[in-house]
Structure formats: C-alpha cells, structure tokens
Short mmCIF file of C-alpha atoms and ligand atoms in Angstrom, two decimals:
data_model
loop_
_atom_site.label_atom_id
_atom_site.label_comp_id
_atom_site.label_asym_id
_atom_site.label_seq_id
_atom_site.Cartn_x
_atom_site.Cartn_y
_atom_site.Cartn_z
CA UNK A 1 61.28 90.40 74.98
CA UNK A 2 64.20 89.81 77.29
CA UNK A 3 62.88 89.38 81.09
CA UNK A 4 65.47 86.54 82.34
CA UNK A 5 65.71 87.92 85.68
CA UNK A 6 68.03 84.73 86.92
CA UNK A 7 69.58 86.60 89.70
CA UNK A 8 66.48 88.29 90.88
CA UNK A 9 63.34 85.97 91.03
CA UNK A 10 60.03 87.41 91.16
CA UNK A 11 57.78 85.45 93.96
CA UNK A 12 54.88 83.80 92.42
CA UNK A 13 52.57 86.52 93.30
CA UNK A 14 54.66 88.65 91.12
CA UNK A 15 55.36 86.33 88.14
CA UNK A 16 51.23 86.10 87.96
CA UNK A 17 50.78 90.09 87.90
CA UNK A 18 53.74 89.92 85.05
CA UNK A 19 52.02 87.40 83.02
CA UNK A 20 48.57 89.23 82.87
CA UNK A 21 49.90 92.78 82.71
CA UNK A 22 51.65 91.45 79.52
CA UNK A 23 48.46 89.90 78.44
CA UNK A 24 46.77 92.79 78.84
CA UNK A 25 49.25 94.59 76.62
CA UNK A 26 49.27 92.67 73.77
CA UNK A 27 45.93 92.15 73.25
CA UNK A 28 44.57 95.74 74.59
CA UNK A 29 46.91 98.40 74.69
CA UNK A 30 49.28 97.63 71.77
CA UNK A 31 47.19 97.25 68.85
CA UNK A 32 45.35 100.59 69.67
CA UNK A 33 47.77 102.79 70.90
CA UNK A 34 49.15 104.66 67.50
CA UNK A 35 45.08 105.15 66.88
CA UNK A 36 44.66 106.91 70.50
CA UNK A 37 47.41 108.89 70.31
CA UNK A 38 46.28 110.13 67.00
CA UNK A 39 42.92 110.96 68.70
CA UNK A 40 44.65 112.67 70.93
CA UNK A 41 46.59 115.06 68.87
CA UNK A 42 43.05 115.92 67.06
CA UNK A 43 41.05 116.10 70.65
CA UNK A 44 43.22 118.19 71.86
CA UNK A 45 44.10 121.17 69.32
CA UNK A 46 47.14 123.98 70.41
CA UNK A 47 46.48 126.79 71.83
CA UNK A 48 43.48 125.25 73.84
CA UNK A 49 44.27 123.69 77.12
CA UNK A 50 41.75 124.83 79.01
CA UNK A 51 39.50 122.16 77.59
CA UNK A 52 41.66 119.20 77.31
CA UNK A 53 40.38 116.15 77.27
CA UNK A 54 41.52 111.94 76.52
CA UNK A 55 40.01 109.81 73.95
CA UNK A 56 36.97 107.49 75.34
CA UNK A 57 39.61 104.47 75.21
CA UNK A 58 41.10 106.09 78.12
CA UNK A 59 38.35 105.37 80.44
CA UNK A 60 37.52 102.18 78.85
CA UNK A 61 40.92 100.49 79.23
CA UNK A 62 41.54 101.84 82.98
CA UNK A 63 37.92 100.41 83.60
CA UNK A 64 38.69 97.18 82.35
CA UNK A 65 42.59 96.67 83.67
CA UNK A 66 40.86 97.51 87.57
CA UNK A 67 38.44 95.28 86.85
CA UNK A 68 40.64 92.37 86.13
CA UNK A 69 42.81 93.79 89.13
CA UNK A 70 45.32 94.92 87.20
CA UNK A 71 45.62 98.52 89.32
CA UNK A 72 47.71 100.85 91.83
CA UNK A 73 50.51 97.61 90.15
CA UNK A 74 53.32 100.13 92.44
CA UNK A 75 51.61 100.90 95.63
CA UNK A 76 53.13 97.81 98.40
CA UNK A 77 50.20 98.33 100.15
CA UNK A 78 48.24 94.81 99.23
CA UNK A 79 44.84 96.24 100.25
CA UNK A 80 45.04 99.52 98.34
CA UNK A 81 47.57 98.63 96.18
CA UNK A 82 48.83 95.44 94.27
CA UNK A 83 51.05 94.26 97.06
CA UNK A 84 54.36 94.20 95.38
CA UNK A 85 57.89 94.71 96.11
CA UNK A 86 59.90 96.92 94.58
CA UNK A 87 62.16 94.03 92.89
CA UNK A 88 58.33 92.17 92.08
CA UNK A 89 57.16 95.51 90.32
CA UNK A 90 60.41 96.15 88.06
CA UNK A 91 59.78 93.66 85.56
CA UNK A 92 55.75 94.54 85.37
CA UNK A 93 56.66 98.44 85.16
CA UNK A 94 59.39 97.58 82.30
CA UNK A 95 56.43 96.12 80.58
CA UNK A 96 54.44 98.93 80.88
CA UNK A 97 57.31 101.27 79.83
CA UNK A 98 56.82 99.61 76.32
CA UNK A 99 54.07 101.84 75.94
CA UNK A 100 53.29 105.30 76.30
CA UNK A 101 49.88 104.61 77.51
CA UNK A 102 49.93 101.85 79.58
CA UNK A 103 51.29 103.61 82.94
CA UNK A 104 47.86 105.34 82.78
CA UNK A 105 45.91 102.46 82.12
CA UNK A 106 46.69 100.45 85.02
CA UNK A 107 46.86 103.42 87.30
CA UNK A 108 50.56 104.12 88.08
CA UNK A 109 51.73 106.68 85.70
CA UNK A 110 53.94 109.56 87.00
CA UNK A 111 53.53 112.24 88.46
CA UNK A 112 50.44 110.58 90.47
CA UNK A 113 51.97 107.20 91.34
CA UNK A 114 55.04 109.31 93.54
CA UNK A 115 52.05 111.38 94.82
CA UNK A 116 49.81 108.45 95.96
CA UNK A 117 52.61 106.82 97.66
CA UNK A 118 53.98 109.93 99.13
CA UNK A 119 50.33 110.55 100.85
CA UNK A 120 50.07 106.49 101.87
CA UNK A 121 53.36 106.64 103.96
CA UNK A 122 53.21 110.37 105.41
CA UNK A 123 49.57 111.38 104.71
CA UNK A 124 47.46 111.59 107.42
CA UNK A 125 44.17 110.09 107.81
CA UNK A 126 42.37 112.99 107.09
CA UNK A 127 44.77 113.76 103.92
CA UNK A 128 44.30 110.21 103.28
CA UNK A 129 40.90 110.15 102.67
CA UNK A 130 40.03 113.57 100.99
CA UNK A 131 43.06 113.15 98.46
CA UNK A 132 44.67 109.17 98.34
CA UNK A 133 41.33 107.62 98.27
CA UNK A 134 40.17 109.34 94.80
CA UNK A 135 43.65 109.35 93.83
CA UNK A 136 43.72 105.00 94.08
CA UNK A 137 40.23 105.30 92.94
CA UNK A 138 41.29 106.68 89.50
CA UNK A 139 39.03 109.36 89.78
CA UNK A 140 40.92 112.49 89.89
CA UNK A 141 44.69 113.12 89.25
CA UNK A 142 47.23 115.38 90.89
CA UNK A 143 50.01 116.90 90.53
CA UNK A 144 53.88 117.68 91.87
CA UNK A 145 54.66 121.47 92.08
CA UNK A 146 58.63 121.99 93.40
CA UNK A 147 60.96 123.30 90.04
CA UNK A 148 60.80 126.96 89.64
CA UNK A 149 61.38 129.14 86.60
CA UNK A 150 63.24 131.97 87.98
CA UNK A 151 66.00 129.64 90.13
CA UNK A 152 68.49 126.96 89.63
CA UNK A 153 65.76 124.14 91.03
CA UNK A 154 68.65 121.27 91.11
CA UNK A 155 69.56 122.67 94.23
CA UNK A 156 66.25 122.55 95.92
CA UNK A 157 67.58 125.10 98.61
CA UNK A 158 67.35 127.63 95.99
CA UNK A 159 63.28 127.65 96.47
CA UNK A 160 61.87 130.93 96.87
CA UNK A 161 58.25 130.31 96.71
CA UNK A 162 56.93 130.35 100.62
CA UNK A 163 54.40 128.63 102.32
CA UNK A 164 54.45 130.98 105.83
CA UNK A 165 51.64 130.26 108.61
CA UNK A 166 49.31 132.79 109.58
CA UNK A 167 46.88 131.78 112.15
CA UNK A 168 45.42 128.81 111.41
CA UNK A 169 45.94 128.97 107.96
CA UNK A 170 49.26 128.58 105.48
CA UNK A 171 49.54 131.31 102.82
CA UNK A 172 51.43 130.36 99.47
CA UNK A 173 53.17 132.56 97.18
CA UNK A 174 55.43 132.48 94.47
CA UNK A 175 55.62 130.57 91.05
CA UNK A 176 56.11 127.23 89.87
CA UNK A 177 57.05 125.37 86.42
CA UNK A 178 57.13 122.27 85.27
CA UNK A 179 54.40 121.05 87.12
CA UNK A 180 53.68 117.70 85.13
CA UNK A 181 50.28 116.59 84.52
CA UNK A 182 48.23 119.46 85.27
CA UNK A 183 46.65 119.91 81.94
CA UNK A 184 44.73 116.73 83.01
CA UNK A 185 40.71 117.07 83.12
CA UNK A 186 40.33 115.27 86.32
CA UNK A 187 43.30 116.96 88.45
CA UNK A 188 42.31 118.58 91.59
CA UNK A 189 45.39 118.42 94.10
CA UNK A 190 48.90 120.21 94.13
CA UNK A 191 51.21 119.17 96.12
CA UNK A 192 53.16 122.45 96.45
CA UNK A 193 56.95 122.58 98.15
CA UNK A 194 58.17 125.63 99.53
CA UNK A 195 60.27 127.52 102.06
CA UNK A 196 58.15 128.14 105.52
CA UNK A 197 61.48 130.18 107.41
CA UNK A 198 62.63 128.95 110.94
CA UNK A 199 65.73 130.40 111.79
CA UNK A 200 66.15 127.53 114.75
CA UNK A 201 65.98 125.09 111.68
CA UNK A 202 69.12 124.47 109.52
CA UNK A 203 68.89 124.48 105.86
CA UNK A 204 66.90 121.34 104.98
CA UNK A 205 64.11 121.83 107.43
CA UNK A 206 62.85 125.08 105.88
CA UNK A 207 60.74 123.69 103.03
CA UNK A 208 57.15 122.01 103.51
CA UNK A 209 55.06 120.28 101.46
CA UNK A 210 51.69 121.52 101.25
CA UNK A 211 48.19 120.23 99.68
CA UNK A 212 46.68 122.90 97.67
CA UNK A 213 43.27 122.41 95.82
CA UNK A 214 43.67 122.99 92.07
CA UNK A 215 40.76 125.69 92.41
CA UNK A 216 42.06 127.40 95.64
CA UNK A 217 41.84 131.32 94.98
CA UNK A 218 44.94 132.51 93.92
CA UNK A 219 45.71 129.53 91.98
CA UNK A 220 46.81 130.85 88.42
CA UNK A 221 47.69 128.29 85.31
CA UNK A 222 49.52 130.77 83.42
CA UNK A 223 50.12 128.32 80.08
CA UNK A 224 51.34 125.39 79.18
CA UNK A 225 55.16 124.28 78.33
CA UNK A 226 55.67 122.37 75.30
CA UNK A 227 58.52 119.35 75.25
CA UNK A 228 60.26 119.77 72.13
CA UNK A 229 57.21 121.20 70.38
CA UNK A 230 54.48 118.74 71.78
CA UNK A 231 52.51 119.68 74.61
CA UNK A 232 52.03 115.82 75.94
CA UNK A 233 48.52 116.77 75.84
CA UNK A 234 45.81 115.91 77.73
CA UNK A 235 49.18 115.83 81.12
CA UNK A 236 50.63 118.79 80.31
CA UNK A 237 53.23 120.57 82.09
CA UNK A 238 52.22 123.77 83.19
CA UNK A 239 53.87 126.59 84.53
CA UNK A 240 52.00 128.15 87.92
CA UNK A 241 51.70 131.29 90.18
CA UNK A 242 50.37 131.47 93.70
CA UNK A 243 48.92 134.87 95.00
CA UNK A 244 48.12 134.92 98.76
CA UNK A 245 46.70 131.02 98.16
CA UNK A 246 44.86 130.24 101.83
CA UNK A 247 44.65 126.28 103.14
CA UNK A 248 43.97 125.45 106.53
CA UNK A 249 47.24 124.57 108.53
CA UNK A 250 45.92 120.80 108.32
CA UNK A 251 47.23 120.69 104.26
CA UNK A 252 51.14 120.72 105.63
CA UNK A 253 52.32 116.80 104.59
CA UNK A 254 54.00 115.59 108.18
CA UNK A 255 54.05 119.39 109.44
CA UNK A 256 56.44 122.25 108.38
CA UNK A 257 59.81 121.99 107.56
CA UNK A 258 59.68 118.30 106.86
CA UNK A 259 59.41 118.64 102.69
CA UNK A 260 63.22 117.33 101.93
CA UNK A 261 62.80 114.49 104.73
CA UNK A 262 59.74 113.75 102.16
CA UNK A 263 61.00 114.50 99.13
CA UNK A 264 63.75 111.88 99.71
CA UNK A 265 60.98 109.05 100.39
CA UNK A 266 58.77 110.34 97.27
CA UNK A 267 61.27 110.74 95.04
CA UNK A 268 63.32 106.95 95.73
CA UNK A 269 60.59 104.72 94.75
CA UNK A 270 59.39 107.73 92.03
CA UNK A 271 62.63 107.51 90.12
CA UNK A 272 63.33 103.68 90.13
CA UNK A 273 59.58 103.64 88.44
CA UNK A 274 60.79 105.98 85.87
CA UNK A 275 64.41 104.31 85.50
CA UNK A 276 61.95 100.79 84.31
CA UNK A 277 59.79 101.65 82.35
CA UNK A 278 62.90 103.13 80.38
CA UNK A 279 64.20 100.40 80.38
CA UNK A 280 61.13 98.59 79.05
CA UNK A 281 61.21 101.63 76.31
CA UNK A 282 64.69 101.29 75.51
CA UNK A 283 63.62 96.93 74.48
CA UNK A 284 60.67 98.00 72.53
CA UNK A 285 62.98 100.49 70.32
CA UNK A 286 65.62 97.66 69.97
CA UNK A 287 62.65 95.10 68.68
CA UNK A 288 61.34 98.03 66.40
CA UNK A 289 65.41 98.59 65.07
CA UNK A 290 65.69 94.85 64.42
CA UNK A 291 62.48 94.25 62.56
CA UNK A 292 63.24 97.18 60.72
CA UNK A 293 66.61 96.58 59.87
CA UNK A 294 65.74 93.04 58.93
CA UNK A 295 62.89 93.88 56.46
CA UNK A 296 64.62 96.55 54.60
CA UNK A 297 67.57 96.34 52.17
CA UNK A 298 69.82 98.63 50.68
CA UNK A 299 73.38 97.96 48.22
CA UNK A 300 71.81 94.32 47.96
CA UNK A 301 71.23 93.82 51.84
CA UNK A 302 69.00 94.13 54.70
CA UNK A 303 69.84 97.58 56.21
CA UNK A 304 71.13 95.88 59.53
CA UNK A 305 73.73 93.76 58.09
CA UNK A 306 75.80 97.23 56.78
CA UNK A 307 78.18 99.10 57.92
CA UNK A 308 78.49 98.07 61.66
CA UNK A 309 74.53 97.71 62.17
CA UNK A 310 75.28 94.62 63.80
CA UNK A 311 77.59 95.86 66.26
CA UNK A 312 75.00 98.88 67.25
CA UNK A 313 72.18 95.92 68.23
CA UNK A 314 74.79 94.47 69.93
CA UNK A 315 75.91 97.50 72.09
CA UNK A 316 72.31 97.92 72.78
CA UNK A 317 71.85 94.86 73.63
CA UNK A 318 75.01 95.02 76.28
CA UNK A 319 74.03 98.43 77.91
CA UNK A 320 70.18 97.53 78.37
CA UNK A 321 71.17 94.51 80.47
CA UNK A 322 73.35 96.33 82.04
CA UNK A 323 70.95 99.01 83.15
CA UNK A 324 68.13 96.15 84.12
CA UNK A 325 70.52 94.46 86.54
CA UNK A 326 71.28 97.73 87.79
CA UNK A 327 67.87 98.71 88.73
CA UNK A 328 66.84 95.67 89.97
CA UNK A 329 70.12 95.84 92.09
CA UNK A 330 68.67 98.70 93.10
CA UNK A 331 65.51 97.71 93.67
CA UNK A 332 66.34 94.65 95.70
CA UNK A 333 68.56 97.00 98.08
CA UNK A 334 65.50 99.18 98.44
CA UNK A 335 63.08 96.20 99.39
CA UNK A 336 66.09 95.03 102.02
CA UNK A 337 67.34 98.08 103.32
CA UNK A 338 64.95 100.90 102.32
CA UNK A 339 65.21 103.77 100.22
CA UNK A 340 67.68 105.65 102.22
CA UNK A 341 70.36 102.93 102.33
CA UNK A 342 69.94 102.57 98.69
CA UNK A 343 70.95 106.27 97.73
CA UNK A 344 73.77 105.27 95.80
CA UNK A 345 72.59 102.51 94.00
CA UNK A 346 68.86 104.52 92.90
CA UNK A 347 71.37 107.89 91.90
CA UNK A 348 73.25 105.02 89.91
CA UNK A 349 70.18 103.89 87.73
CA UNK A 350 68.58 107.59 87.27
CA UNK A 351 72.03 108.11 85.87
CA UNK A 352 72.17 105.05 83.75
CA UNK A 353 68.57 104.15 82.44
CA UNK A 354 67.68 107.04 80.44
CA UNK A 355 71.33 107.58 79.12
CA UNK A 356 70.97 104.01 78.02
CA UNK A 357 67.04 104.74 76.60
CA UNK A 358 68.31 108.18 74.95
CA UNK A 359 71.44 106.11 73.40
CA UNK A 360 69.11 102.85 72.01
CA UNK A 361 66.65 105.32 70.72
CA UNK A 362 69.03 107.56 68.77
CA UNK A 363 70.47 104.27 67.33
CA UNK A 364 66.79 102.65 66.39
CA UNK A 365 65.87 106.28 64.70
CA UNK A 366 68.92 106.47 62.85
CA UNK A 367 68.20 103.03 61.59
CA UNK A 368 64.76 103.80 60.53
CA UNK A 369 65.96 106.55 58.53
CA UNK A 370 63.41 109.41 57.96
CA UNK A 371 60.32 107.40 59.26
CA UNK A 372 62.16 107.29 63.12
CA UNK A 373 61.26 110.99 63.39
CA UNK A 374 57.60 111.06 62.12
CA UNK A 375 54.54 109.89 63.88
CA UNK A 376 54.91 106.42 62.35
CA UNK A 377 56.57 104.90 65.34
CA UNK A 378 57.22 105.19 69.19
CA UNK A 379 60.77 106.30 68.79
CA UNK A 380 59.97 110.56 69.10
CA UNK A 381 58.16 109.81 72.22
CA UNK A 382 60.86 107.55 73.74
CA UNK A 383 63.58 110.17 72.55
CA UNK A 384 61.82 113.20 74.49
CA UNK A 385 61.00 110.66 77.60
CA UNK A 386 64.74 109.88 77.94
CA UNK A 387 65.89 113.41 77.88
CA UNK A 388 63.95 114.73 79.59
CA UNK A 389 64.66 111.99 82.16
CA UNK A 390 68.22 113.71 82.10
CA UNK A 391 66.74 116.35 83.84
CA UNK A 392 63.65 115.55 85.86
CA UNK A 393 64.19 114.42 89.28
CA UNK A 394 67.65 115.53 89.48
CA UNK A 395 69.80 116.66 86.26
CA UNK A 396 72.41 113.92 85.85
CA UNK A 397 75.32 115.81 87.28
CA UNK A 398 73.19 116.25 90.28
CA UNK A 399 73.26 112.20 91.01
CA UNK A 400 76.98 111.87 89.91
CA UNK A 401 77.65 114.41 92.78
CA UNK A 402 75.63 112.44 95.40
CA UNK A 403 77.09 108.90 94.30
CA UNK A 404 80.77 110.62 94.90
CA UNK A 405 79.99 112.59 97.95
CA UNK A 406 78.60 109.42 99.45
CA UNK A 407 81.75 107.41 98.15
CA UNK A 408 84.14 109.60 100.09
CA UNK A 409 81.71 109.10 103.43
CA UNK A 410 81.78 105.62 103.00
CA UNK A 411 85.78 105.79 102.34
CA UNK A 412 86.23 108.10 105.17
CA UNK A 413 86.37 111.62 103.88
CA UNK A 414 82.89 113.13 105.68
CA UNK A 415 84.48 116.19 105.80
CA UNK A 416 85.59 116.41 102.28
CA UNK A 417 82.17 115.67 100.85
CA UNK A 418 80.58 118.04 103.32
CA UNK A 419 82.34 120.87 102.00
CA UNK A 420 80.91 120.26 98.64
CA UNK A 421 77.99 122.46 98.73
CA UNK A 422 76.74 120.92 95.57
C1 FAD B 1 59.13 117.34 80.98
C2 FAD B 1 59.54 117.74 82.35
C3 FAD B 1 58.73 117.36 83.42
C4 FAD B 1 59.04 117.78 84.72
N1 FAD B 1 58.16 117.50 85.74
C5 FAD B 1 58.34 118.09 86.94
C6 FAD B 1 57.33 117.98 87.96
O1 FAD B 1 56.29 117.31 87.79
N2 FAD B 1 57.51 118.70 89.11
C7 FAD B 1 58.61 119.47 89.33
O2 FAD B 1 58.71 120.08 90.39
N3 FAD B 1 59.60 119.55 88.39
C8 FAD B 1 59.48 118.91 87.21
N4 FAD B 1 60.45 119.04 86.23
C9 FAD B 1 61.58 119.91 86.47
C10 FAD B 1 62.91 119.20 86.63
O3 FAD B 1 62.92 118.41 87.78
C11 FAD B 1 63.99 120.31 86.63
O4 FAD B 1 64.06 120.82 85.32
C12 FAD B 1 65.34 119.81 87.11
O5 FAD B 1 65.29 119.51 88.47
C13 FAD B 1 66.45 120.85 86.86
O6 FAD B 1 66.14 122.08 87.42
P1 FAD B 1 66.28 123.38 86.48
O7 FAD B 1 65.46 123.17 85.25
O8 FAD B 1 65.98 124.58 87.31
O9 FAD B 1 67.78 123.38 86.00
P2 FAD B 1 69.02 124.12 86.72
O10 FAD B 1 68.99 123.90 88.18
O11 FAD B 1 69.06 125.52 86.23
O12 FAD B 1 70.26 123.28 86.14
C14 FAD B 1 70.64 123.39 84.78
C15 FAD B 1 71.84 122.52 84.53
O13 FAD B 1 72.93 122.91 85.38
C16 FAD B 1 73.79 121.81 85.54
N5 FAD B 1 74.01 121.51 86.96
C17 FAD B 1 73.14 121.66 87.99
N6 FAD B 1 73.67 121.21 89.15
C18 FAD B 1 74.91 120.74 88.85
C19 FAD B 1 75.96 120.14 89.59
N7 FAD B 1 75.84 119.90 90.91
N8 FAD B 1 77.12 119.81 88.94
C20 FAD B 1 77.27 120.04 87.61
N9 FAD B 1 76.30 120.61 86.85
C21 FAD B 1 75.14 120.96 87.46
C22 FAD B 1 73.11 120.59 84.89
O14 FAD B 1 73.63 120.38 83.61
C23 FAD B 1 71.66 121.05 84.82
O15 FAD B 1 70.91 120.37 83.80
C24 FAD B 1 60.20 118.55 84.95
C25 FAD B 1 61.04 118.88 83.87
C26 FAD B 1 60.73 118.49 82.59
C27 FAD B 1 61.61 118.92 81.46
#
C-alpha cells in the first residue's frame, strides 16, 4: 500500500491510530468480509426491507474496534471522538476505504459520521444528548433527508418540502429520496431540510434543518431504491413522505432558516471523508489489477504485460497520487483555515477522487475479465461507490461551477460570478 505522505506528516498521535486501524484490518475485517457480505445478501432477501437486519459479525467487530479504541476515528473532538485532524484522519479513512465494511466497524461510516459531527458543532445540548450521545455510542443510526424526487435537488433552492411553525410546534410536509441508510435496524433520527418561508430572509435563509424521529406520525417509508440493482442492504436508501409530521419547535438545528449555513459545515468535512476512502478504494482495486494481471497469462504471457497493460497501472498509479495529494491539500487547508476557506480546494477533490476511483476501477474490471463483474471481488461495489459519488453531495458539474465562480471572485469578477445563478 502506498501511504508516503512526505509532504504531509501525520503527528504521532495519528501515525499510532494508522498503524492499529491497519492492524485491525488485516487481521479482522479483510479475511471475513466476502463471507459477511454474502450473509448479507441471504439475511436480507428483496422485496423485504421492513425486516432488515446485519450479520452477527457486525456487532462483534464494532464491539471489539471500540474496545481497543479504535471509534468515532473522524469526530476532532478527543473526548467523544478520536481527536484527529482532518490531515491526521485522511490516511486512517483511506485505509478504511479499502473495505466496504470497515467505515461501519469503527463507527464513521456515512451518512451518520456528517450527522454526528453536524449535531457536535451546532447541536444543542439538549439535541446533543437525546440524538449525538447514542449516535457516538453506536447504538442507533440516523439518517440525512434533503434530495427530492420531484425537483432538480443540485440546486438546493429548488426544495419544496416545508417545515412551517405553528405554535410551538414545526409541521413537515412533502417528500424525500435518497435518504441513505434508512433501511438500517437501529435508525431512529432524520435530519430533515426544508423551506420554513420568511419573506424578510433572502434566498439561502429559507431552509431549516429539522430533527424528526423515525416513528413520528406521518412518517411514511414508501420503498426502497436500488443502486444499479442492489439495494445496499441492511443501509438502504429510501425514498420518504411527510404528512402533517409534528416536533416541538426545539428539533430546528441552530433555529430556522439556518439549514444552508449548516449544510456548508456538514457537508465540508462529509465529502473530504468520502473523497478518502475513495481513494483508499481506488489502491485496493490497483493491488487486486496487479495480482491479477501478474498470475494470469494469455498468447504466452501474464495478462498485464499485453497490449498496453503496463501503461494502464501506470496511469493509475499517476492519477491516484494525484488525487491523495489533493485531498490532503485539502485537508490541511481545512485544519488551517476551516472549511469555508477551503471551498475550492474540497469542490476540487469531490471532483477528482471518485473520477479517479470510477477510472481505476473500470481499468482493474476490464483486466479481470468476466470475474471483475461477479461477486468474486470488490470491484462492483467500488464501481457503484464511485458513481454514485458523481452525484451525491453535489453532481460534478455542480463543484466545477463553484471552483470557477470562486476563481473569478478571487480574480476580481464578483459580479460576473454572481450573475451565474447556477
Ligand atoms: C446512492 C445515493 C445516495 C444518496 N444519499 C443521499 C442522502 O443520504 N441524502 C440526500 O439528501 N441525498 C442523497 N443523494 C442524492 C444526491 O445528493 C442527488 O442525487 C444529487 O444532489 C443530484 O440531485 P438530483 O438527483 O435531483 O439531480 P438533478 O438536480 O436533477 O441533476 C441532474 C444532472 O443535471 C446536471 N446538472 C445539475 N446542475 C448543473 C450545473 N450547475 N451545470 C451543469 N449541469 C448540471 C448534472 O449532470 C446532474 O447530475 C444520494 C444519491 C445517491 C445516488
């Protein structure tokens, strides 16, 4: 595995939480994970999501990576969380993006690491310890409700599910897709975005975020969306309506109107976590197209050393260290300067790291021939992860627009990117 991070040392607290999560790994996560996800293909039959459920490994393997303190690895917080920057936690969550499973494991798998972090900084106490507490605990799971199905939901203005106050309490209606992990057994929060109007308010302080139980009445799972044919069962994505849905006027997150000012925070730290552990999926597929290549042969040679094999590990090679110095570019801006100053460079990587992971994979499954599209390997799951990373959190056009817009401010031209409604 390349991790030569010359330019970008971890501290010492950081190289030690490397070294064990990759201990942990090897010896507990890799060797079992084609097994569990087998299990969970067979525990969790189609067409019955109401009683999904994970394989007993799950538990066993979270229990054991907390109890060697191997847990909440994003969170900076070093009481509730592992007390790491954001250019100390790259390497560790490219490690974990090696696997499928490991995010869960130790605690920090999307959507519920942007969630807990989203409720540490803005949360209040009360918030804090009804939802973040059980959330860091491991013991339930939530879940991020913002894309809907019947608007353009890259232009998060376009929302038209509402969240208007009435009395003391906020009523919620409208309809929500794509809400990722809510086929989980243990989830019992939504945090639901939508428009509360304020006509003193100018466009981006019209939206709120707002904590909804999972079993509030009105609530509705109306089915589950597969991702090229898989449902990604027991997480799910699930597609949502709210009816008249009540919650006391304590559930807004920082008070109405404040869900972009959020969103931003959330979804900073939330997308660099995504962009490394593609990263970490894009090596794993590059080891798996070597040692396949290399053990193969065909017309009298190993497969790799054909018709410009060589040059494809090589241009893998190239673009994923390309991507990693981007991110933790990225990432070290974000530890200096926060997530705001580092709009650019995070728009950069969520451009980069899953084009790169998409690109790698396509090469490693074209180099396993029929066996990179079957169950036999990684490389279908990495494939779907990196495009659907195209679109989640912002479609890529979406970032390319912010990186220019904010080019021509920094050049100058405020006006000019203004005017650029997209
Ligand atoms: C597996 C998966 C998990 C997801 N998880 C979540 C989740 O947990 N919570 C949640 O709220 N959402 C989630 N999403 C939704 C995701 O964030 C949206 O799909 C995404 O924001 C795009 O919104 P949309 O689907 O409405 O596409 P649209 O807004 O309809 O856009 C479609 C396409 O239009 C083009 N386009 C849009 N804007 C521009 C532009 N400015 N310039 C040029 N072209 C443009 C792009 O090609 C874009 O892909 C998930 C999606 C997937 C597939």
């Amino acid at each position: 595995m390349s991790n030569d991070n010359l330019m970008f040392t971890a501290t010492e607290h950081g190289q030690s939480m490397h070294a064990k999560v990759k201990a942990f790994i090897e010896t507990h996560i890799e060797p079992i994970e084609a097994q569990f996800w087998e299990e969970c293909h067979k525990k969790n039959p189609d067409g019955n999501w109401e009683n999904w459920e994970w394989p007993e490994a799950y538990e066993n393997l979270r229990k054991q990576a907390r109890e060697e303190g191997l847990w909440n690895l994003f969170l900076p917080d070093d009481t509730l969380g592992a007390g790491l920057s954001v250019t100390d936690y790259a390497p560790i969550a490219e490690l974990t993006g090696r696997s499928l499973l490991a995010p869960h494991v130790f605690n920090c798998n999307a959507p519920d690491s942007g969630n807990m972090e989203l409720l540490w900084r803005y949360g209040t106490q009360e918030q804090q310890d009804k939802w973040l507490t059980p959330l860091l605990e491991g013991e339930t799971r939530s879940v991020f409700c913002m894309t809907e199905p019947d608007v353009a939901s890259s232009d998060a203005t376009n929302m038209q599910a509402t969240a208007m106050v009435d009395g003391d309490e906020i009523v919620i209606n409208g309809s929500k897709w794509w809400s990722s992990g809510l086929g989980d057994p243990a989830v019992d929060v939504l945090i639901v975005m939508a428009y509360t109007a304020d006509e003193s308010a100018d466009r981006h302080h019209q939206h709120s975020m707002v904590l909804v139980p999972v079993n509030t009445p009105g609530v509705n799972i109306k089915r589950m969306l597969k991702v090229f044919g898989d449902y990604d069962a027991p997480h799910g994505h699930g597609e949502i309506s709210f009816e008249n849905v009540r919650v006391p006027v304590s559930h807004f997150i920082g008070g109405p109107g404040k869900g972009f000012e959020i969103a931003q925070g959330r979804l900073g730290p939330g997308r660099i976590h995504h962009c490394m552990r593609c990263i970490g999926a894009a090596e794993k597929s590059l080891e798996l197209a070597v040692k396949r290549g290399m053990s193969r042969t065909a017309f009298g040679k190993p497969l790799l050393q054909l018709g410009g094999n060589f040059e494809r590990i090589s241009e893998a090679r190239i673009k994923i260290d390309q991507a990693r110095l981007l991110t933790l570019y990225a990432a070290q801006k974000m530890d200096a300067q926060g997530t705001k100053k580092a709009l650019t460079e995070i728009s950069a990587i969520k451009v980069v790291a899953p084009t790169v992971l998409q690109e790698v994979v396509d090469m490693a499954i074209q180099i396993h021939g029929g066996m990179g599209v079957c169950q036999d390997t990684m490389l279908p799951g990495f494939y779907a992860q990196a495009r659907v990373l195209r679109l989640a959190d912002g479609p890529d056009e979406v970032h390319k627009t912010m990186i220019a817009k904010l080019e021509l401010k920094r050049q100058g031209f405020s006006r000019s990117a203004k005017s650029d409604k997209a």
